[in-house]
CSV table of C-alpha atoms in Angstrom, one decimal:
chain,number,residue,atom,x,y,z
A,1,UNK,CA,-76.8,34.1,22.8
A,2,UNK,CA,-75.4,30.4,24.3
A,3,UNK,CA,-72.4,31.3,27.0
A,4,UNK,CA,-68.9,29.9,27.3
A,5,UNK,CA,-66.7,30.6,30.2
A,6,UNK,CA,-62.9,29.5,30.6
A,7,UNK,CA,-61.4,29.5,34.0
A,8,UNK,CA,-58.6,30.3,34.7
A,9,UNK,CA,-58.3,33.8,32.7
A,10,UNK,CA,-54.7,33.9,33.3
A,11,UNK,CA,-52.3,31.4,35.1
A,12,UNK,CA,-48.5,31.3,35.8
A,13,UNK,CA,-46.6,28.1,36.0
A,14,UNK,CA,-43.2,26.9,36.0
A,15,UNK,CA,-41.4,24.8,33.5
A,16,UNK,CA,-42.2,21.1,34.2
A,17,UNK,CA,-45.3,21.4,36.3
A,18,UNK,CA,-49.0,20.9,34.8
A,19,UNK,CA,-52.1,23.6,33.9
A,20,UNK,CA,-55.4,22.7,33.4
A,21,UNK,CA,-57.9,24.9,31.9
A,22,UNK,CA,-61.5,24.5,32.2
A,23,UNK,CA,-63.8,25.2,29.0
A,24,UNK,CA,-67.9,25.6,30.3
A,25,UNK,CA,-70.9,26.0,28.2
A,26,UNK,CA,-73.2,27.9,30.8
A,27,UNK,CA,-76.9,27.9,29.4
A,28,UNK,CA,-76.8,24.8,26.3
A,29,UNK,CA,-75.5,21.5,26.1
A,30,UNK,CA,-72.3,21.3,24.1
A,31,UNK,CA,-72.4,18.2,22.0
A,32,UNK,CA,-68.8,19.4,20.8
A,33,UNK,CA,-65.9,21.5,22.1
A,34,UNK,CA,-62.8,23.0,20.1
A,35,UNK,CA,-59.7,23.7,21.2
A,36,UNK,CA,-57.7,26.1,19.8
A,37,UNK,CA,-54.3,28.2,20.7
A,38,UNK,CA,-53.2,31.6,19.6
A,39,UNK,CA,-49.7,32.9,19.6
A,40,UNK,CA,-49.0,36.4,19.5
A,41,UNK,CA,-50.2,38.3,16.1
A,42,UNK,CA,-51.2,35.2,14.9
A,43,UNK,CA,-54.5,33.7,14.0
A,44,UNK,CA,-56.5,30.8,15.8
A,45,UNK,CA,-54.9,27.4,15.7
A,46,UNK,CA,-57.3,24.4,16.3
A,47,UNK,CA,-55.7,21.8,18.0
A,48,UNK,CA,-58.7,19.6,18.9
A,49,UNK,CA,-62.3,18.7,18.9
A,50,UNK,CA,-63.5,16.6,21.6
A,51,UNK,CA,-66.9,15.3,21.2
A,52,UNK,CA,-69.0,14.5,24.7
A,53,UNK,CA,-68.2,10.8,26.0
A,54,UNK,CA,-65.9,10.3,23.5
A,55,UNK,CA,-61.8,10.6,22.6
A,56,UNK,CA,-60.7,13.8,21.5
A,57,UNK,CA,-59.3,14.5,17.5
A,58,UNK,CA,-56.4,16.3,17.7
A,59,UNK,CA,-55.0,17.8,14.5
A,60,UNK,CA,-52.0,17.0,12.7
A,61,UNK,CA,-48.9,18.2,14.9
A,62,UNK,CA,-50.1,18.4,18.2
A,63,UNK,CA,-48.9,15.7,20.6
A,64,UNK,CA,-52.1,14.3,22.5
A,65,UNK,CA,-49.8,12.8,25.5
A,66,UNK,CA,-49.3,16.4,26.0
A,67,UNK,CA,-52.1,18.4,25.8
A,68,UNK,CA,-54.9,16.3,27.3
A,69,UNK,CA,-58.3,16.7,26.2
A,70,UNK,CA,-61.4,15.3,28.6
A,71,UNK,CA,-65.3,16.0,27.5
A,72,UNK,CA,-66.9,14.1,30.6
A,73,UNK,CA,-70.3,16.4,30.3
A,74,UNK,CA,-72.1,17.9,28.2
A,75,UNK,CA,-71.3,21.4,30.2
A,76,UNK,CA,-67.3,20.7,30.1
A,77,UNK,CA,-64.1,20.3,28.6
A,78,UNK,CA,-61.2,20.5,29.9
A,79,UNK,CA,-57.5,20.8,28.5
A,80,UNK,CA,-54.2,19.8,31.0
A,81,UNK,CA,-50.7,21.1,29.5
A,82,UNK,CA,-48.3,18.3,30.7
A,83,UNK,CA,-45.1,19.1,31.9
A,84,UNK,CA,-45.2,22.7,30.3
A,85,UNK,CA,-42.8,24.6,28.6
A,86,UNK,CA,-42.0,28.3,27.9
A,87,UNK,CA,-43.2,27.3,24.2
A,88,UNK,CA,-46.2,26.7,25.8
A,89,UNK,CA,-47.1,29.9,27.0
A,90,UNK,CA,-49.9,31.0,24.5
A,91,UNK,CA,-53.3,32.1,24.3
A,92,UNK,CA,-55.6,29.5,24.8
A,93,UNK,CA,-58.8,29.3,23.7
A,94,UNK,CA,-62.2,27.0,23.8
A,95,UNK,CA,-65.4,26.8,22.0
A,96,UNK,CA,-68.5,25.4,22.1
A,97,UNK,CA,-70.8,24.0,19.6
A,98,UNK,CA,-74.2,21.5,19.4
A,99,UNK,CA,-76.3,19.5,17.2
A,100,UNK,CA,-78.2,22.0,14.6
A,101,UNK,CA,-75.9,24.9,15.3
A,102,UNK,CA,-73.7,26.3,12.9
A,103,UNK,CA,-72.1,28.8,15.2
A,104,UNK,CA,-69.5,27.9,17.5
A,105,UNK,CA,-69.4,30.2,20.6
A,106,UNK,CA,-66.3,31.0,22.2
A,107,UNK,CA,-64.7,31.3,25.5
A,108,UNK,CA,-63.0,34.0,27.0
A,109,UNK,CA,-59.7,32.5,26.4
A,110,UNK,CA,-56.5,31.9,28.9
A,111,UNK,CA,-53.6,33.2,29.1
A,112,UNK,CA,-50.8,30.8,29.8
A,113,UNK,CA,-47.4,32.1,30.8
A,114,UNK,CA,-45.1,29.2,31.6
A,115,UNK,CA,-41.9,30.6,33.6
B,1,UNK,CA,-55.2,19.8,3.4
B,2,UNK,CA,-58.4,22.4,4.4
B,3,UNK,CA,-56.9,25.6,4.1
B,4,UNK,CA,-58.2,29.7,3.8
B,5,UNK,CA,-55.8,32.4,2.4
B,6,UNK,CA,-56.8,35.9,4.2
B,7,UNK,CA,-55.9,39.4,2.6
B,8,UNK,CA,-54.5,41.5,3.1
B,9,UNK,CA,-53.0,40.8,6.2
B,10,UNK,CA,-53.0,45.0,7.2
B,11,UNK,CA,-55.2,47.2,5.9
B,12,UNK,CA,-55.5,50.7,7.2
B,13,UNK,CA,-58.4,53.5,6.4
B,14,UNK,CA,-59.6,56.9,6.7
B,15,UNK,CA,-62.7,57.0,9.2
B,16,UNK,CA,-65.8,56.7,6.5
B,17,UNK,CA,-63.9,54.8,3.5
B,18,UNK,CA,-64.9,51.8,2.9
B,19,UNK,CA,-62.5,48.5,4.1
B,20,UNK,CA,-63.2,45.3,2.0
B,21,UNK,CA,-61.1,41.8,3.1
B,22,UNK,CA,-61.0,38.7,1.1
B,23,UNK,CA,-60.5,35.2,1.7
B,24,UNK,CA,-60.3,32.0,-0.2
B,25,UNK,CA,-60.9,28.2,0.7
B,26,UNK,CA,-59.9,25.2,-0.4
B,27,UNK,CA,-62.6,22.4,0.9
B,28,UNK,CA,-64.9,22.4,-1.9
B,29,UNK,CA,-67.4,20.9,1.2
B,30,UNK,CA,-67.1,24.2,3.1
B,31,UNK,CA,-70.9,25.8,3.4
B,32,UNK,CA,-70.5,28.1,6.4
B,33,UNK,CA,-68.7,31.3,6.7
B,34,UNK,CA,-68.7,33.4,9.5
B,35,UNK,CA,-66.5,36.8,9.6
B,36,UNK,CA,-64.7,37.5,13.3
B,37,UNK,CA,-63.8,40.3,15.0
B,38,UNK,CA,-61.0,39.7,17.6
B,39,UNK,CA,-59.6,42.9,20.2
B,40,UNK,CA,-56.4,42.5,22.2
B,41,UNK,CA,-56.5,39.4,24.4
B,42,UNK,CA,-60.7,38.8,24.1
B,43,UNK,CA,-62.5,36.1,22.4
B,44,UNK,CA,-63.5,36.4,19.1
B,45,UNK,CA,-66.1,38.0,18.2
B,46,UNK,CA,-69.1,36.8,15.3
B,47,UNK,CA,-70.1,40.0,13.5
B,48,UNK,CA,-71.3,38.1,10.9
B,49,UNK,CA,-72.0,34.9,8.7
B,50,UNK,CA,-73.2,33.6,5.2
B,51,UNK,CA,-74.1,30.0,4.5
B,52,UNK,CA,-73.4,28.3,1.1
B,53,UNK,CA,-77.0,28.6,-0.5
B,54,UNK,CA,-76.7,32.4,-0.2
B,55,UNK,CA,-74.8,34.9,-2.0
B,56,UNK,CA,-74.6,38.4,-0.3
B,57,UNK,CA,-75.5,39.0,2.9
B,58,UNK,CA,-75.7,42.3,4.7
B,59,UNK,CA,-76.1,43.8,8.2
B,60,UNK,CA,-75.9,47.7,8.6
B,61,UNK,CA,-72.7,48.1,7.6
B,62,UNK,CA,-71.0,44.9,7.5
B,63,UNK,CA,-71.9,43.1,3.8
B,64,UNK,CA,-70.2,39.5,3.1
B,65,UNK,CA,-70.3,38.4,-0.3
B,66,UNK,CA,-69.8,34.0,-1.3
B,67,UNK,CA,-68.7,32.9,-4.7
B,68,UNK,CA,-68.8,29.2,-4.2
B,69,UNK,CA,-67.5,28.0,-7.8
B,70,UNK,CA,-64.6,30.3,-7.0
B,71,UNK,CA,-64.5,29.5,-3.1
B,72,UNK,CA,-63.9,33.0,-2.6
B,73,UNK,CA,-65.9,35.3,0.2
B,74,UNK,CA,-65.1,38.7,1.2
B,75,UNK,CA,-66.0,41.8,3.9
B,76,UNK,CA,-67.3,45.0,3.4
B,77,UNK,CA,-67.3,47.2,6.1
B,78,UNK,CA,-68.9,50.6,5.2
B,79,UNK,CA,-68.3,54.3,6.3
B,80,UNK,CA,-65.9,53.1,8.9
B,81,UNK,CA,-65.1,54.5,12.1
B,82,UNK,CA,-62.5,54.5,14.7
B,83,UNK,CA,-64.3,51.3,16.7
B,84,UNK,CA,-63.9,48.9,13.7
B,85,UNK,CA,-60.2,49.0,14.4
B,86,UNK,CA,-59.0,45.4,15.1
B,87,UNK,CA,-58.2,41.8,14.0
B,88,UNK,CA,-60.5,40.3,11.4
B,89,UNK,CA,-60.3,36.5,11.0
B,90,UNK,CA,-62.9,34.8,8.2
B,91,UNK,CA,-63.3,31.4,8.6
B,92,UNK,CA,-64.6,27.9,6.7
B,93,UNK,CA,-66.1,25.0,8.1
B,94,UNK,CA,-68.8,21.9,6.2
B,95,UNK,CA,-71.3,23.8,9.1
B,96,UNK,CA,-73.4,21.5,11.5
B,97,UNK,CA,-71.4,23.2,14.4
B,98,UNK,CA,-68.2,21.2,12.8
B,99,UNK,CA,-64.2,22.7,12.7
B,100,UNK,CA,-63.3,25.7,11.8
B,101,UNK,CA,-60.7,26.3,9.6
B,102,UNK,CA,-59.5,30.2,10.3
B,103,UNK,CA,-57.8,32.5,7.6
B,104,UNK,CA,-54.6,34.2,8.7
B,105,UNK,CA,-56.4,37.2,10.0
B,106,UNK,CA,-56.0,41.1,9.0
B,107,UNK,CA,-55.3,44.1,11.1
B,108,UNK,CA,-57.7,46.8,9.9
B,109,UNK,CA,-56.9,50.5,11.8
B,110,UNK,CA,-59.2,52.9,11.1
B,111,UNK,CA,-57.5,56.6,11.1
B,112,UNK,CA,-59.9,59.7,12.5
């Protein structure tokens, strides 16, 4: 089956300072990438879909001036938490999906821990 | 707004029962529905997936039923066993590798 691959696994930050996270799609093109974010015992939260090329679509209560979305390839997304907070410290994870497929495949998520 | 209800939210079994979970949507424009499988701090897993022009679907021991005029689908997971212990999250989306819209997930443990 199509591969994604987040990096980093796991990061540390202090309050204030900026994360990114990098979302791959190793051996298909990924006309779309989601973003989602998972809190503990809780389900999967989509907080955007970036299309390649184009602006992202971020769902209703997520602040886009803070978590930036960029889908400059067809192979990458990426996600930058601005001036995180301890809020912020969730599981975060991407997906990856293309024209004709229903499936989305799935990174192997990040977790954030901001200090 | 698109919305799925998931129950029951816990659900624990005797190794070889039968577990069944059940979700309901709200986006009448929903035609995929795929059934995840999510262990402590991994990715979700797809164990499996019924599109809109099917009603029953089954894979060993993991069957998902769709009832599309009462937006309700639902997992059976036969004779279970020990490994089947974890999250479950269903999920809608209007397919064509579009959003996902995930139910609230349910913690099945499976007692030896």
């Amino acid at each position: 089956g199509a591969v994604v691959s987040q990096h980093p696994s796991w990061v540390i930050c202090k309050s204030g300072t900026s994360v990114k996270i990098e979302c791959r799609s190793l051996d298909f093109q990924a006309t779309t990438m989601f973003w989602y974010r998972q809190f503990p015992k809780q389900s999967l939260m989509l907080m955007a879909t970036s299309n390649e090329g184009s602006k992202a679509t971020y769902e209703q209560g997520v602040e886009k001036d803070k978590f930036l979305i960029n889908h400059a390839s067809l192979t990458l997304s990426t996600l930058t938490v601005t001036s995180a907070h301890p809020e912020d410290s969730s599981f975060y994870i991407c997906s990856a999906s293309s024209l004709g497929f229903n499936e989305q495949y799935f990174g192997p998520g990040t977790r954030l821990t901001v200090t | 707004g698109e919305n799925v209800e998931q129950h029951p939210s816990t659900l624990s079994v005797q190794e070889g029962d039968s577990a069944v979970i059940k979700c309901t949507y709200s986006d009448s424009a929903s035609n995929y529905f795929p059934w995840y499988k999510q262990e402590l701090g991994k990715r979700p897993q797809l164990i499996i997936d019924i599109r809109s022009n099917v009603g029953e679907k089954k894979d060993q021991r993991i069957a998902v039923t769709l009832n599309k005029t009462a937006k309700h689908f639902s997992l059976h997971i036969t004779e279970t066993q020990p490994e089947d212990s974890a999250v479950y999250f269903c999920a809608a989306s209007r397919g064509g590798g579009g959003k996902l819209i995930f139910g609230q997930g349910t913690e099945l443990s499976v007692k030896p």
